[in-house]
Structures are given as structure tokens and as C-alpha cells.
Amino acid sequence: MTETKIRYQQDIRRFSDELIRIQAPIKILDTIKWPRHVEDHFLSQQTKSLPKIEANFYDNVPLSFNTDNTQQELKQLRTAIIKRLGKQDKLGKILIANVEQYLIVIDMLNNRGKPTFGKLSQELYGSASHKLHGDRNTLRQLGDRLSHIFSLPAARHMSKQHPKIITAPQAVDHLSQRLVNYFHDDQIHVKLSDGIVSDAAVGGDTVKINTRAMFSESDMNVYEVHEGWVHVGTTLNGRAQPHATWLSVGSPRVTASQEGLAVLMEMLTLSSNPGRARRISDRVSAVDMAEQGADFIEVYRYFRNQHLSSKDSYRVTQRVFRGGMVQGGSFFTKDISYVRGYVENINFIRSAISSGLPELIPMLFLGKLAIEDIPVLFEAYQNGLIAQPKYLPPMFKDISGLYAWFGFASGIGNIDLKGVQRHFARSFSKVTINTQEAELFEDAEFDNNSD
């Protein structure tokens, strides 16, 4: 190995570790979350008034870092990267992109409860009015189509009941056992938490379980692959990098790739269900309504009219208004990332296959990355600067099965589905469903709430 390459590796490691150190206290969700009692009060009031969240509420939730000092450190790091690596260095550009994201994050958090918060959120996470690469439809249009599919009578009829009979302490034990088997070389943590609003959340190598929640076996399946295999897995894969350790932490630019990959894993392992899938799809509609000026109650009532429970309607709405303004005009757009990222991950895999580059596919698990980073990271991997992912789900270790699955999916993509559906609709016209059984399924409530 040449001395020049050794120095370059050392530079990448030094800049990576410095970025990790600077961003460590920046906790976006912790600084915009609402107390549980706000939900209890709102639902008890039967939506007579907006949740009691004003701009001064966030003034009483101090940031865990000095914004001026942190911004100055980030700017100094950006200057150092450019000076040492040059403006055209490919890995340097990725580092700089993450640095610049954190600068915007700090500005956004400084504007909690104000109109500027929403504008900066759109800059970081995008908007429901944006279109996917190569598609003419907006994310809202795609979200509406998916919400419709997962609201059809068939979704209710085929969805099995998932009784929530697992307590939070039992969920910790269940999930710990599963993840210990998967992460055989690293210590991971599953613990109870009173400090999260969702039923489950991840921070680094720790999965947090809400002490007040009850869980189903379906929830355990989702959390294992979504929170565990993807979110914890990419963290540990990033930490295992000898030089590019920044891959263990994620700025907002990686959110769509991460959340989309997590949802894709739910689908590939058949862990999800129509209720869970609908919750994810509904989030796009909630973001779009908030972007169009709707206030909290208007969005909440929209979902109640779509036959969501009061709790589910509150939570999908609350996710979009946290950090913003409940009276409208400011919002948090992160929730478009699930649908957007899901589609982008699928399109990436299909394109890698059709381009004759299936070797790119496991790179999705390399760490916290944006999909557009993968060609550069794969080149660095081939040059010995990046290590291959330490932990990979079974279907990504041997991608021949994925190749076949996506190959068939691409091959039948041009079939006229409307004509096929008309054909089968005629044969289904004489089929009846037991009314009592259908009502039983329709009464089943699906609540799979993870962040």
C-alpha cells in the first residue's frame, strides 16, 4: 500500500470521527416530541380545540447542544475537508453533503414552532408534492393509491387479527432473543423507555420499547426486521468500517433510503400487514394536507372520516405537526420518506439487475447512506477503502433469489392489469363472503406504530 493511500485512509477516518463527534448531541426527534398527556387531553376533549402546543412550548425544550458552537465546528470541518481532500474528491463530497445537512438541521431546530421550520423541513426531507425520479406522479398521488389499496374490503377480509397480548417487558425479552441470534458478534440492547411517543424506536445500537404499549406477534416480526436488521444493522455496519465511520450515523439525506429499506424488509419477509401498510401510506396524505395549510384538527378529522380509530388518527397527524404549528403553516415532512424510500429502493434494485450490476445491491446495508452514494462507495470498496457490510439479511447475502423475484416482477410489469382484473372480476362475481366473518375482520384494529 502506498504512503499516499495510507494518508488518505487516515484523513477519511479523522474527518469521519470528527463528524460523528460534532453531530452526536443533535437529536431531532427528541427536540420536537410531544408529551403523552397532550394526546390524552386532545382525545378527551373530542377535538374541540387544538393541542396545547405553541411556539413557547419548544422554548421550554432546550437543545442539548450550543447551536453557535456546533455550527462553527461544522463549518470548520467543511473547510478542513475541502482543504485536505479537494473539492472534487468523491468521498469528501459525501462527507461535505452530510456536514451541510446538519447545518440546515440546526437552523430548523432553532425555528421550532415557526413557519421557517416547515420550509427547512422540506429542504431536508422533501415535499409530498415532489415527484419520484423518472415518474410523473407526485408522492401524494402515490400515497393515495396505496392508501386506497390497503383500505379495500379485501384488505380487511384477508387480514388476520393480531391480538396485542404481549406486554412491554415481554416484548423486550422476545425481541432481545431474536436480535441476539442475528447480531452474533455485537452487543445490542433492547430496553423499556418512558421517553418515546411511538411504540418502538431506535437509537444507535438500542431498540426502545414503550412501557405503556401492548404488542402482537406481528409487531415483533416488524420490529425485528425494521428496527433491528435495518436500523441497528446499518449502524453496526457503519461502525465496523475501518475508515468511513461516518456511515454509522445519518443526516436527513439518508432518511428515505433507511426508512424505505426498512419497509422493503417488512415486505420481503412478509412481516407487515394491510393495517401497517396503510399507516405508512396515510403519512404522505397527512404531510400533503399540512403543506396545503390544513391545521391539526382538519388533518385529524380527515383520517377519522377515513375510518381510522381516534388514536391512530391522532398519531398520524401528530407526527406531521411535531416541531411545526398546530394552527397550520408549518410542518415536519419526514414521513414522506417511508413511501418515497420504498419505491426508490425497489427501483434501485431493479435498475442494478437490468444494468448487469447486481453486486451493488448488498451495498444498501453498508451503513447510513443515500442511494445516490452507492456507486461512489462501491468504487471505494473495490479500491479497498470501504469494507463490505458485516451484517446482511439472508436474501441479501445470496441475491440470486432477489434477482429472480425482481426479474419476474419487471417482466410482468407491462401486463394490462385492468384487463386481467376485469377477467377475474367476472369469475368472482358469484363468490360471497360470510357476513359475520367479514364484520369480525372489519372490527379488528391494526396499530403498528414505530418511528
Coordinates of C-alpha atoms in Angstrom, one line a residue:
M1 CA 0.0 0.0 0.0
T2 CA 1.4 3.4 -1.0
E3 CA 2.0 6.1 1.6
T4 CA -0.4 8.4 -0.3
K5 CA -3.2 5.8 0.2
I6 CA -2.4 5.4 3.8
R7 CA -2.6 9.1 4.4
Y8 CA -5.9 9.3 2.5
Q9 CA -7.4 6.5 4.7
Q10 CA -6.2 8.3 7.8
D11 CA -7.8 11.6 6.6
I12 CA -11.2 9.9 5.9
R13 CA -11.1 8.3 9.3
R14 CA -10.2 11.5 11.1
F15 CA -12.9 13.5 9.3
S16 CA -15.5 10.8 9.9
D17 CA -14.8 10.6 13.6
E18 CA -14.9 14.4 13.9
L19 CA -18.3 14.5 12.1
I20 CA -19.6 11.8 14.5
R21 CA -18.4 13.7 17.5
I22 CA -20.0 17.0 16.4
Q23 CA -23.4 15.6 15.4
A24 CA -23.7 13.3 18.5
P25 CA -25.8 15.7 20.6
I26 CA -28.1 16.7 17.7
K27 CA -31.3 14.7 18.4
I28 CA -34.0 15.8 16.0
L29 CA -37.0 13.7 17.2
D30 CA -36.2 14.3 20.9
T31 CA -36.3 18.1 20.5
I32 CA -39.7 18.1 18.8
K33 CA -41.6 15.3 20.5
W34 CA -44.8 16.0 22.4
P35 CA -45.6 14.7 25.9
R36 CA -48.1 11.8 26.1
H37 CA -50.6 13.9 28.2
V38 CA -51.2 16.1 25.1
E39 CA -52.7 13.1 23.3
D40 CA -54.8 12.1 26.3
H41 CA -56.1 15.6 26.7
F42 CA -56.9 16.1 23.0
L43 CA -58.8 12.9 22.7
S44 CA -60.7 13.5 25.9
Q45 CA -61.9 16.9 24.6
Q46 CA -63.4 15.3 21.5
T47 CA -61.4 17.6 19.2
K48 CA -63.0 20.8 20.5
S49 CA -59.7 22.7 20.5
L50 CA -56.2 22.4 19.0
P51 CA -53.5 20.6 21.0
K52 CA -51.8 22.9 23.5
I53 CA -48.6 23.2 21.6
E54 CA -47.5 26.8 20.9
A55 CA -44.1 28.2 19.9
N56 CA -43.2 28.8 23.6
F57 CA -43.7 25.1 24.2
Y58 CA -40.4 24.5 22.3
D59 CA -38.7 27.3 24.2
N60 CA -39.1 25.1 27.3
V61 CA -37.5 22.1 25.5
P62 CA -33.8 23.3 25.3
L63 CA -31.5 21.8 22.7
S64 CA -28.8 19.6 24.0
F65 CA -26.0 21.5 22.3
N66 CA -24.8 25.0 21.7
T67 CA -26.1 26.0 18.3
D68 CA -23.5 28.7 17.6
N69 CA -20.6 26.5 18.7
T70 CA -21.8 23.4 16.8
Q71 CA -22.4 25.4 13.6
Q72 CA -18.9 26.9 13.8
E73 CA -17.4 23.4 14.3
L74 CA -19.3 22.1 11.3
K75 CA -18.1 24.9 9.1
Q76 CA -14.5 24.4 10.3
L77 CA -14.8 20.7 9.4
R78 CA -16.2 21.5 6.0
T79 CA -13.3 23.8 5.3
A80 CA -10.8 21.2 6.5
I81 CA -12.2 18.5 4.3
I82 CA -12.1 20.8 1.2
K83 CA -8.6 22.0 2.0
R84 CA -7.2 18.5 2.6
L85 CA -9.1 16.4 0.1
G86 CA -10.1 19.0 -2.5
K87 CA -13.5 19.9 -3.8
Q88 CA -13.6 17.1 -6.3
D89 CA -12.8 14.1 -4.0
K90 CA -15.8 11.7 -4.2
L91 CA -15.8 10.6 -0.6
G92 CA -15.1 14.1 0.5
K93 CA -18.2 15.3 -1.3
I94 CA -20.4 12.8 0.6
L95 CA -18.8 14.0 3.9
I96 CA -19.5 17.6 3.0
A97 CA -23.1 16.8 2.0
N98 CA -23.7 15.4 5.5
V99 CA -22.0 18.4 7.1
E100 CA -24.2 20.8 5.2
Q101 CA -27.3 18.8 6.2
Y102 CA -26.5 19.2 9.9
L103 CA -26.1 23.0 9.4
I104 CA -29.7 23.1 8.0
V105 CA -30.9 20.8 10.8
I106 CA -29.6 23.3 13.4
D107 CA -31.4 26.2 11.6
M108 CA -34.6 24.1 11.5
L109 CA -34.4 23.3 15.2
N110 CA -33.8 26.9 16.0
N111 CA -37.2 27.7 14.3
R112 CA -39.4 25.1 16.1
G113 CA -43.0 26.4 16.2
K114 CA -42.4 28.9 13.4
P115 CA -43.1 28.9 9.7
T116 CA -39.4 28.6 8.8
F117 CA -39.4 25.2 10.5
G118 CA -41.6 23.8 7.7
K119 CA -39.6 25.3 4.9
L120 CA -36.4 23.9 6.2
S121 CA -38.0 20.5 6.8
Q122 CA -39.0 20.4 3.1
E123 CA -35.4 21.3 2.2
L124 CA -34.1 18.4 4.2
Y125 CA -36.8 15.7 3.7
G126 CA -38.6 16.9 0.6
S127 CA -42.3 17.5 0.0
A128 CA -45.4 15.4 -0.8
S129 CA -45.7 17.4 -4.0
H130 CA -42.4 16.2 -5.3
K131 CA -42.1 13.5 -7.9
L132 CA -40.1 10.4 -7.9
H133 CA -37.1 10.1 -10.2
G134 CA -38.4 9.3 -13.7
D135 CA -42.1 9.4 -12.7
R136 CA -44.8 11.9 -13.5
N137 CA -46.9 11.3 -10.4
T138 CA -46.4 13.1 -7.1
L139 CA -45.7 11.4 -3.8
R140 CA -49.2 12.4 -2.6
Q141 CA -50.8 10.7 -5.7
L142 CA -48.8 7.5 -5.0
G143 CA -49.7 7.6 -1.3
D144 CA -53.4 8.0 -2.1
R145 CA -53.2 5.0 -4.4
L146 CA -51.5 2.9 -1.8
S147 CA -53.9 4.0 1.0
H148 CA -56.8 3.0 -1.3
I149 CA -55.4 -0.4 -1.9
F150 CA -54.8 -1.1 1.8
S151 CA -58.4 0.2 2.6
L152 CA -60.2 -2.2 0.2
P153 CA -62.6 -4.7 1.6
A154 CA -60.2 -7.4 0.6
A155 CA -57.6 -6.0 2.9
R156 CA -60.0 -6.3 5.8
H157 CA -61.1 -9.7 4.8
M158 CA -57.6 -11.2 4.5
S159 CA -56.0 -9.5 7.4
K160 CA -55.8 -11.8 10.4
Q161 CA -56.4 -10.5 13.8
H162 CA -53.2 -9.7 15.7
P163 CA -54.2 -9.5 19.3
K164 CA -52.0 -7.3 21.4
I165 CA -51.3 -9.7 24.3
I166 CA -47.5 -9.2 24.7
T167 CA -46.6 -6.8 27.5
A168 CA -43.7 -4.3 27.1
P169 CA -41.3 -6.4 29.3
Q170 CA -42.2 -9.5 27.4
A171 CA -41.6 -7.6 24.1
V172 CA -38.1 -6.7 25.3
D173 CA -37.4 -10.4 26.0
H174 CA -38.9 -11.6 22.7
L175 CA -37.0 -9.0 20.6
S176 CA -33.7 -9.4 22.5
Q177 CA -33.7 -13.1 21.8
R178 CA -34.3 -12.6 18.1
L179 CA -31.7 -9.9 17.7
V180 CA -29.0 -11.7 19.7
N181 CA -29.2 -14.5 17.2
Y182 CA -28.9 -12.1 14.3
F183 CA -26.2 -9.8 15.6
H184 CA -23.9 -12.6 16.7
D185 CA -20.7 -10.6 17.1
D186 CA -22.0 -7.4 18.6
Q187 CA -23.9 -6.5 21.8
I188 CA -27.2 -4.8 21.1
H189 CA -29.7 -3.5 23.6
V190 CA -33.5 -3.7 23.8
K191 CA -34.9 -1.8 26.7
L192 CA -38.0 -0.2 28.1
S193 CA -38.5 3.5 27.7
D194 CA -40.9 6.1 29.1
G195 CA -39.5 8.8 26.9
I196 CA -40.8 7.7 23.4
V197 CA -44.2 8.5 22.0
S198 CA -44.2 5.7 19.4
D199 CA -44.4 2.1 20.5
A200 CA -40.8 1.4 19.4
A201 CA -37.8 3.5 18.3
V202 CA -34.1 3.1 17.7
G203 CA -31.1 5.0 18.9
G204 CA -27.8 3.7 17.7
D205 CA -27.5 0.1 18.8
T206 CA -30.5 0.3 21.1
V207 CA -34.1 -0.6 20.4
K208 CA -36.5 1.2 22.8
I209 CA -39.9 -0.3 23.7
N210 CA -42.7 1.9 25.1
T211 CA -43.5 0.9 28.6
R212 CA -47.2 1.8 28.1
A213 CA -47.8 -0.2 24.9
M214 CA -49.0 -3.7 24.3
F215 CA -47.8 -5.7 21.3
S216 CA -48.8 -8.5 18.9
E217 CA -46.6 -11.2 17.3
S218 CA -46.9 -9.2 14.1
D219 CA -45.4 -6.2 15.9
M220 CA -42.5 -8.4 16.9
N221 CA -41.9 -9.5 13.3
V222 CA -42.0 -5.9 12.1
Y223 CA -39.6 -4.6 14.8
E224 CA -37.2 -7.4 14.3
V225 CA -36.5 -6.6 10.6
H226 CA -37.4 -2.8 10.5
E227 CA -35.7 -1.6 13.7
G228 CA -33.3 -4.5 14.1
W229 CA -32.0 -5.7 10.7
V230 CA -32.1 -2.3 9.0
H231 CA -31.7 0.5 11.6
V232 CA -29.5 -1.3 14.1
G233 CA -27.8 -3.3 11.4
T234 CA -26.7 -0.4 9.3
T235 CA -25.4 1.4 12.4
L236 CA -23.2 -1.6 13.3
N237 CA -22.1 -2.0 9.7
G238 CA -21.0 1.6 9.7
R239 CA -19.2 1.3 13.0
A240 CA -17.3 -1.7 11.5
Q241 CA -15.9 0.4 8.7
P242 CA -12.1 0.8 9.2
H243 CA -12.1 4.3 7.7
A244 CA -15.6 5.6 6.6
T245 CA -17.0 5.5 10.1
W246 CA -19.4 8.3 9.3
L247 CA -21.6 5.6 7.8
S248 CA -22.7 4.7 11.3
V249 CA -24.7 8.0 11.7
G250 CA -27.3 9.5 9.4
S251 CA -28.2 13.0 8.5
P252 CA -31.7 13.6 7.0
R253 CA -30.3 13.0 3.4
V254 CA -30.2 9.3 4.3
T255 CA -33.7 9.0 5.8
A256 CA -35.5 8.0 2.7
S257 CA -33.0 5.2 1.9
Q258 CA -33.1 4.0 5.5
E259 CA -36.9 4.0 6.1
G260 CA -37.6 2.7 2.6
L261 CA -35.2 -0.2 3.1
A262 CA -36.8 -0.9 6.4
V263 CA -40.3 -1.0 4.8
L264 CA -38.9 -3.1 2.0
M265 CA -37.6 -5.7 4.5
E266 CA -41.1 -5.8 6.1
M267 CA -42.5 -6.7 2.7
L268 CA -39.8 -9.2 1.7
T269 CA -40.1 -11.1 5.0
L270 CA -43.9 -10.9 4.9
S271 CA -43.8 -9.3 8.3
S272 CA -46.2 -6.4 7.5
N273 CA -50.0 -6.5 7.2
P274 CA -52.5 -4.2 5.4
G275 CA -53.2 -2.1 8.5
R276 CA -49.5 -1.4 9.0
A277 CA -49.0 -0.7 5.3
R278 CA -51.9 1.7 5.3
R279 CA -50.5 3.6 8.3
I280 CA -47.3 4.2 6.3
S281 CA -49.2 5.3 3.1
D282 CA -51.5 7.6 5.1
R283 CA -48.5 9.6 6.3
V284 CA -48.0 11.0 2.8
S285 CA -51.5 12.3 2.8
A286 CA -51.1 13.9 6.2
V287 CA -47.9 15.7 5.1
D288 CA -49.6 17.0 1.9
M289 CA -52.6 18.3 3.8
A290 CA -50.3 20.1 6.2
E291 CA -48.3 21.6 3.4
Q292 CA -51.5 22.9 1.8
G293 CA -52.3 24.8 5.0
A294 CA -54.6 22.5 7.0
D295 CA -54.5 22.7 10.7
F296 CA -54.2 19.8 13.2
I297 CA -57.9 19.3 13.6
E298 CA -58.6 19.3 9.9
V299 CA -56.0 16.6 9.3
Y300 CA -57.2 14.6 12.3
R301 CA -60.8 14.7 11.1
Y302 CA -59.8 13.7 7.6
F303 CA -58.4 10.4 8.9
R304 CA -61.4 9.8 11.3
N305 CA -63.6 10.2 8.2
Q306 CA -61.4 7.5 6.5
H307 CA -62.4 5.2 9.4
L308 CA -59.2 5.3 11.3
S309 CA -59.5 5.0 15.1
S310 CA -59.2 8.2 17.1
K311 CA -55.8 7.1 18.5
D312 CA -54.4 6.2 15.0
S313 CA -55.8 9.5 13.6
Y314 CA -54.2 11.5 16.3
R315 CA -50.8 9.8 15.9
V316 CA -50.5 10.1 12.1
T317 CA -51.5 13.7 12.5
Q318 CA -49.2 14.4 15.4
R319 CA -46.2 13.0 13.5
V320 CA -46.6 15.7 10.9
F321 CA -47.2 18.7 13.2
R322 CA -44.4 18.0 15.7
G323 CA -42.0 20.9 15.6
G324 CA -44.4 22.9 13.4
M325 CA -47.5 24.9 14.1
V326 CA -50.8 23.1 15.1
Q327 CA -52.8 26.0 13.6
G328 CA -51.2 25.3 10.2
G329 CA -48.4 26.9 8.2
S330 CA -45.5 24.8 9.5
F331 CA -44.9 21.0 9.5
F332 CA -42.5 18.1 9.7
T333 CA -42.2 16.3 6.3
K334 CA -40.0 13.3 7.4
D335 CA -43.0 11.0 7.0
I336 CA -42.9 11.0 3.2
S337 CA -39.6 9.1 3.5
Y338 CA -41.2 5.7 4.0
V339 CA -43.1 5.6 0.7
R340 CA -40.5 7.6 -1.2
G341 CA -37.7 5.4 0.0
Y342 CA -39.6 2.2 -0.5
V343 CA -40.1 3.0 -4.2
E344 CA -36.5 4.3 -4.6
N345 CA -35.1 1.1 -3.1
I346 CA -37.1 -1.1 -5.4
N347 CA -36.2 1.0 -8.4
F348 CA -32.5 0.8 -7.4
I349 CA -32.6 -3.0 -7.1
R350 CA -34.4 -3.4 -10.4
S351 CA -32.0 -1.0 -12.2
A352 CA -29.0 -2.7 -10.7
I353 CA -30.3 -6.0 -12.1
S354 CA -31.2 -4.7 -15.5
S355 CA -27.8 -2.9 -15.8
G356 CA -25.9 -6.1 -15.0
L357 CA -24.6 -4.8 -11.7
P358 CA -26.4 -6.9 -9.0
E359 CA -23.2 -6.6 -6.9
L360 CA -24.4 -3.1 -6.0
I361 CA -27.5 -4.4 -4.2
P362 CA -25.9 -5.5 -0.8
M363 CA -24.3 -2.1 -0.6
L364 CA -27.8 -0.8 0.6
F365 CA -26.8 -2.2 4.0
L366 CA -23.3 -0.7 4.1
G367 CA -24.4 1.9 6.6
K368 CA -26.4 5.1 6.8
L369 CA -26.2 6.3 3.2
A370 CA -28.2 7.9 0.4
I371 CA -28.9 5.6 -2.6
E372 CA -27.1 8.1 -4.9
D373 CA -23.9 7.5 -2.8
I374 CA -23.7 3.8 -3.6
P375 CA -21.8 3.9 -6.9
V376 CA -19.1 6.0 -5.2
L377 CA -19.0 3.8 -2.2
F378 CA -18.8 0.6 -4.3
E379 CA -15.9 2.1 -6.2
A380 CA -14.2 2.8 -2.8
Y381 CA -15.0 -0.8 -1.7
Q382 CA -13.3 -2.2 -4.8
N383 CA -10.3 0.0 -4.1
G384 CA -10.1 -1.3 -0.5
L385 CA -11.2 1.9 1.2
I386 CA -14.6 0.6 2.3
A387 CA -15.3 -2.8 3.9
Q388 CA -18.3 -4.9 2.9
P389 CA -21.3 -5.0 5.1
K390 CA -20.8 -7.0 8.3
Y391 CA -24.5 -7.9 8.7
L392 CA -26.7 -8.8 5.8
P393 CA -30.2 -10.3 5.8
P394 CA -30.3 -13.8 4.2
M395 CA -31.8 -12.7 0.9
F396 CA -29.1 -10.0 0.5
K397 CA -26.2 -12.5 1.3
D398 CA -27.2 -14.6 -1.7
I399 CA -29.0 -12.2 -4.0
S400 CA -29.9 -14.9 -6.6
G401 CA -33.4 -15.1 -5.0
L402 CA -33.8 -11.4 -5.2
Y403 CA -32.6 -11.4 -8.8
A404 CA -35.3 -13.9 -9.7
W405 CA -38.1 -12.2 -7.7
F406 CA -37.4 -8.7 -9.2
G407 CA -36.7 -10.2 -12.6
F408 CA -40.2 -11.8 -12.7
A409 CA -41.7 -8.5 -11.3
S410 CA -40.0 -6.5 -14.0
G411 CA -41.0 -9.0 -16.7
I412 CA -44.7 -8.8 -15.9
G413 CA -44.7 -5.1 -15.3
N414 CA -46.2 -4.3 -18.7
I415 CA -49.2 -6.6 -18.4
D416 CA -52.6 -4.8 -18.7
L417 CA -53.8 -5.2 -15.1
K418 CA -57.1 -3.6 -15.8
G419 CA -57.9 -6.3 -18.4
V420 CA -56.8 -9.0 -16.1
Q421 CA -58.9 -7.7 -13.3
R422 CA -62.0 -7.5 -15.5
H423 CA -61.4 -11.1 -16.4
F424 CA -61.2 -12.3 -12.9
A425 CA -63.9 -10.0 -11.6
R426 CA -66.4 -11.8 -13.9
S427 CA -65.4 -15.2 -12.3
F428 CA -65.5 -13.7 -8.8
S429 CA -69.0 -12.2 -9.2
K430 CA -70.7 -15.2 -7.8
V431 CA -68.4 -15.5 -4.8
T432 CA -69.9 -14.4 -1.5
I433 CA -68.3 -13.7 1.9
N434 CA -69.7 -14.8 5.2
T435 CA -71.1 -11.5 6.6
Q436 CA -70.4 -12.4 10.2
E437 CA -66.8 -13.3 9.4
A438 CA -66.3 -10.1 7.4
E439 CA -67.6 -8.0 10.2
L440 CA -65.3 -9.7 12.6
F441 CA -62.3 -8.8 10.4
E442 CA -63.6 -5.2 9.9
D443 CA -63.7 -4.7 13.7
A444 CA -60.1 -5.7 14.1
E445 CA -57.9 -2.7 14.7
F446 CA -54.3 -2.6 13.5
D447 CA -51.9 -0.3 15.3
N448 CA -48.3 -0.8 14.4
N449 CA -46.7 2.5 15.4
S450 CA -42.9 2.7 15.1
D451 CA -40.9 5.8 14.2

